[in-house]
């Protein structure tokens, strides 16, 4: 009887070790591919996408969200969606109040895609509309791609 209990304990310990190892392995594989986000993060990002890219094609809306997510992951920016979106002077939609409008269903879907790692910009940290940009500094950024009316750069 003692031998049976000992074998069960050993099997249980082995089981726990395997589960722990697999959990760590699976977690490590998914790191960087997607970000864990709350429903509040989705709302904040969707409102920013709506305010900044309303009227752009869907991929352009995802691209704006991807820039924000790229900033969250970059050492030179705040490490939260809220922190990036409300960094002083970073986005016109906050300054002019468009951020505070209700986001469209398309903006919500684009926010989810951006949070889940879809990045049509190729890693851009900035975007701007060449027809309306007045900052001389923004033009010093290297342009990666153009999607809709926005160009995306690093």
mmCIF file of C-alpha atoms in Angstrom:
data_model
loop_
_atom_site.group_PDB
_atom_site.id
_atom_site.type_symbol
_atom_site.label_atom_id
_atom_site.label_comp_id
_atom_site.label_asym_id
_atom_site.label_seq_id
_atom_site.Cartn_x
_atom_site.Cartn_y
_atom_site.Cartn_z
ATOM 1 C CA UNK A 1 0.000 0.000 0.000
ATOM 2 C CA UNK A 2 2.845 2.327 0.850
ATOM 3 C CA UNK A 3 4.447 1.702 -2.525
ATOM 4 C CA UNK A 4 1.198 2.594 -4.316
ATOM 5 C CA UNK A 5 0.929 5.912 -2.408
ATOM 6 C CA UNK A 6 4.563 6.696 -3.163
ATOM 7 C CA UNK A 7 4.035 5.971 -6.876
ATOM 8 C CA UNK A 8 0.945 8.194 -6.910
ATOM 9 C CA UNK A 9 2.885 11.026 -5.284
ATOM 10 C CA UNK A 10 5.682 10.678 -7.814
ATOM 11 C CA UNK A 11 3.206 10.630 -10.712
ATOM 12 C CA UNK A 12 1.454 13.694 -9.286
ATOM 13 C CA UNK A 13 4.748 15.612 -8.965
ATOM 14 C CA UNK A 14 5.716 14.645 -12.516
ATOM 15 C CA UNK A 15 2.287 15.750 -13.756
ATOM 16 C CA UNK A 16 2.645 19.152 -12.022
ATOM 17 C CA UNK A 17 6.133 19.610 -13.478
ATOM 18 C CA UNK A 18 4.933 18.781 -16.995
ATOM 19 C CA UNK A 19 1.951 21.141 -16.736
ATOM 20 C CA UNK A 20 4.180 23.917 -15.371
ATOM 21 C CA UNK A 21 6.746 23.401 -18.125
ATOM 22 C CA UNK A 22 4.137 23.350 -20.884
ATOM 23 C CA UNK A 23 2.410 26.444 -19.499
ATOM 24 C CA UNK A 24 5.699 28.339 -19.441
ATOM 25 C CA UNK A 25 6.612 27.109 -22.926
ATOM 26 C CA UNK A 26 3.257 28.089 -24.432
ATOM 27 C CA UNK A 27 3.385 31.478 -22.703
ATOM 28 C CA UNK A 28 6.884 32.152 -24.022
ATOM 29 C CA UNK A 29 5.864 31.281 -27.567
ATOM 30 C CA UNK A 30 2.977 33.719 -27.570
ATOM 31 C CA UNK A 31 4.948 36.603 -26.049
ATOM 32 C CA UNK A 32 5.117 39.536 -28.432
ATOM 33 C CA UNK A 33 2.548 38.064 -30.797
ATOM 34 C CA UNK A 34 -0.385 39.403 -28.875
ATOM 35 C CA UNK A 35 -0.834 41.687 -25.937
ATOM 36 C CA UNK A 36 -3.138 40.917 -23.049
ATOM 37 C CA UNK A 37 -5.607 43.774 -23.003
ATOM 38 C CA UNK A 38 -8.629 44.642 -20.953
ATOM 39 C CA UNK A 39 -11.937 45.701 -22.475
ATOM 40 C CA UNK A 40 -10.999 49.220 -21.341
ATOM 41 C CA UNK A 41 -7.815 49.008 -23.458
ATOM 42 C CA UNK A 42 -9.883 47.964 -26.478
ATOM 43 C CA UNK A 43 -12.228 50.911 -25.903
ATOM 44 C CA UNK A 44 -9.382 53.419 -25.513
ATOM 45 C CA UNK A 45 -7.668 52.166 -28.668
ATOM 46 C CA UNK A 46 -10.940 52.034 -30.634
ATOM 47 C CA UNK A 47 -11.767 55.630 -29.651
ATOM 48 C CA UNK A 48 -8.306 56.745 -30.756
ATOM 49 C CA UNK A 49 -8.622 54.881 -34.063
ATOM 50 C CA UNK A 50 -12.067 56.407 -34.623
ATOM 51 C CA UNK A 51 -10.787 59.900 -33.850
ATOM 52 C CA UNK A 52 -7.596 59.622 -35.889
ATOM 53 C CA UNK A 53 -8.543 57.357 -38.818
ATOM 54 C CA UNK A 54 -12.318 57.524 -39.263
ATOM 55 C CA UNK A 55 -12.993 57.412 -43.006
ATOM 56 C CA UNK A 56 -9.793 55.515 -43.780
ATOM 57 C CA UNK A 57 -9.965 51.971 -45.198
ATOM 58 C CA UNK A 58 -10.100 49.208 -42.603
ATOM 59 C CA UNK A 59 -6.400 48.380 -43.013
ATOM 60 C CA UNK A 60 -5.613 52.062 -42.412
ATOM 61 C CA UNK A 61 -7.570 51.984 -39.168
ATOM 62 C CA UNK A 62 -5.706 48.864 -38.043
ATOM 63 C CA UNK A 63 -2.449 50.583 -39.018
ATOM 64 C CA UNK A 64 -3.166 53.535 -36.706
ATOM 65 C CA UNK A 65 -3.883 51.068 -33.894
ATOM 66 C CA UNK A 66 -0.690 49.170 -34.724
ATOM 67 C CA UNK A 67 1.390 52.348 -34.358
ATOM 68 C CA UNK A 68 -0.023 52.798 -30.863
ATOM 69 C CA UNK A 69 0.703 49.153 -30.010
ATOM 70 C CA UNK A 70 4.247 49.500 -31.413
ATOM 71 C CA UNK A 71 4.761 52.476 -29.119
ATOM 72 C CA UNK A 72 3.468 50.501 -26.114
ATOM 73 C CA UNK A 73 6.189 47.916 -26.804
ATOM 74 C CA UNK A 74 8.942 50.497 -27.480
ATOM 75 C CA UNK A 75 11.268 51.680 -24.699
ATOM 76 C CA UNK A 76 10.903 55.378 -25.629
ATOM 77 C CA UNK A 77 7.138 55.496 -25.045
ATOM 78 C CA UNK A 78 4.751 54.762 -22.171
ATOM 79 C CA UNK A 79 4.123 51.031 -21.738
ATOM 80 C CA UNK A 80 0.314 51.149 -21.677
ATOM 81 C CA UNK A 81 -2.293 51.917 -24.318
ATOM 82 C CA UNK A 82 -3.677 54.688 -22.118
ATOM 83 C CA UNK A 83 -0.194 56.131 -21.544
ATOM 84 C CA UNK A 84 0.600 56.243 -25.258
ATOM 85 C CA UNK A 85 -2.787 57.671 -26.254
ATOM 86 C CA UNK A 86 -2.659 60.414 -23.642
ATOM 87 C CA UNK A 87 1.011 61.302 -23.952
ATOM 88 C CA UNK A 88 0.945 65.123 -24.125
ATOM 89 C CA UNK A 89 0.799 66.413 -27.701
ATOM 90 C CA UNK A 90 0.953 62.965 -29.272
ATOM 91 C CA UNK A 91 -2.439 62.791 -30.985
ATOM 92 C CA UNK A 92 -4.698 65.430 -32.514
ATOM 93 C CA UNK A 93 -7.812 63.401 -31.646
ATOM 94 C CA UNK A 94 -7.194 63.966 -27.934
ATOM 95 C CA UNK A 95 -6.363 67.645 -28.405
ATOM 96 C CA UNK A 96 -9.404 68.454 -30.573
ATOM 97 C CA UNK A 97 -11.872 66.212 -28.719
ATOM 98 C CA UNK A 98 -12.555 63.659 -31.458
ATOM 99 C CA UNK A 99 -11.251 60.969 -29.119
ATOM 100 C CA UNK A 100 -14.329 61.422 -26.947
ATOM 101 C CA UNK A 101 -16.778 60.319 -29.656
ATOM 102 C CA UNK A 102 -18.236 56.813 -29.562
ATOM 103 C CA UNK A 103 -16.107 54.481 -31.693
ATOM 104 C CA UNK A 104 -17.602 52.753 -34.705
ATOM 105 C CA UNK A 105 -17.889 48.953 -34.833
ATOM 106 C CA UNK A 106 -15.133 49.026 -37.471
ATOM 107 C CA UNK A 107 -12.815 50.937 -35.117
ATOM 108 C CA UNK A 108 -13.522 48.414 -32.353
ATOM 109 C CA UNK A 109 -12.682 45.516 -34.682
ATOM 110 C CA UNK A 110 -9.531 47.320 -35.856
ATOM 111 C CA UNK A 111 -8.496 47.879 -32.228
ATOM 112 C CA UNK A 112 -8.857 44.175 -31.464
ATOM 113 C CA UNK A 113 -6.825 43.235 -34.530
ATOM 114 C CA UNK A 114 -4.054 45.696 -33.615
ATOM 115 C CA UNK A 115 -3.983 44.468 -30.009
ATOM 116 C CA UNK A 116 -3.751 40.891 -31.294
ATOM 117 C CA UNK A 117 -0.622 41.743 -33.270
ATOM 118 C CA UNK A 118 -1.812 42.623 -36.780
ATOM 119 C CA UNK A 119 0.593 45.321 -38.003
ATOM 120 C CA UNK A 120 0.246 46.371 -41.643
ATOM 121 C CA UNK A 121 2.823 49.145 -41.069
ATOM 122 C CA UNK A 122 5.871 46.939 -40.646
ATOM 123 C CA UNK A 123 6.719 48.349 -37.222
ATOM 124 C CA UNK A 124 5.977 52.062 -37.636
ATOM 125 C CA UNK A 125 6.086 54.337 -34.593
ATOM 126 C CA UNK A 126 4.606 57.397 -36.304
ATOM 127 C CA UNK A 127 1.979 58.277 -38.884
ATOM 128 C CA UNK A 128 0.793 61.490 -40.447
ATOM 129 C CA UNK A 129 -1.288 62.855 -43.271
ATOM 130 C CA UNK A 130 1.081 64.501 -45.772
ATOM 131 C CA UNK A 131 -1.690 66.841 -46.948
ATOM 132 C CA UNK A 132 -2.223 68.318 -43.479
ATOM 133 C CA UNK A 133 0.978 67.749 -41.463
ATOM 134 C CA UNK A 134 2.529 71.012 -40.273
ATOM 135 C CA UNK A 135 5.311 69.650 -38.057
ATOM 136 C CA UNK A 136 8.737 69.950 -39.672
ATOM 137 C CA UNK A 137 10.024 67.297 -37.279
ATOM 138 C CA UNK A 138 7.588 64.624 -38.493
ATOM 139 C CA UNK A 139 9.026 64.920 -41.992
ATOM 140 C CA UNK A 140 12.422 63.861 -40.607
ATOM 141 C CA UNK A 141 10.990 60.373 -39.970
ATOM 142 C CA UNK A 142 11.811 57.620 -42.465
ATOM 143 C CA UNK A 143 8.629 56.619 -44.310
ATOM 144 C CA UNK A 144 7.968 52.866 -44.361
ATOM 145 C CA UNK A 145 4.638 52.730 -46.185
ATOM 146 C CA UNK A 146 1.495 54.611 -47.120
ATOM 147 C CA UNK A 147 -1.982 53.318 -46.332
ATOM 148 C CA UNK A 148 -4.942 55.451 -47.307
ATOM 149 C CA UNK A 149 -4.196 59.111 -46.605
ATOM 150 C CA UNK A 150 -1.577 58.384 -43.940
ATOM 151 C CA UNK A 151 2.114 57.649 -44.264
ATOM 152 C CA UNK A 152 3.791 55.509 -41.613
ATOM 153 C CA UNK A 153 7.353 55.878 -40.469
ATOM 154 C CA UNK A 154 10.026 55.251 -37.884
#
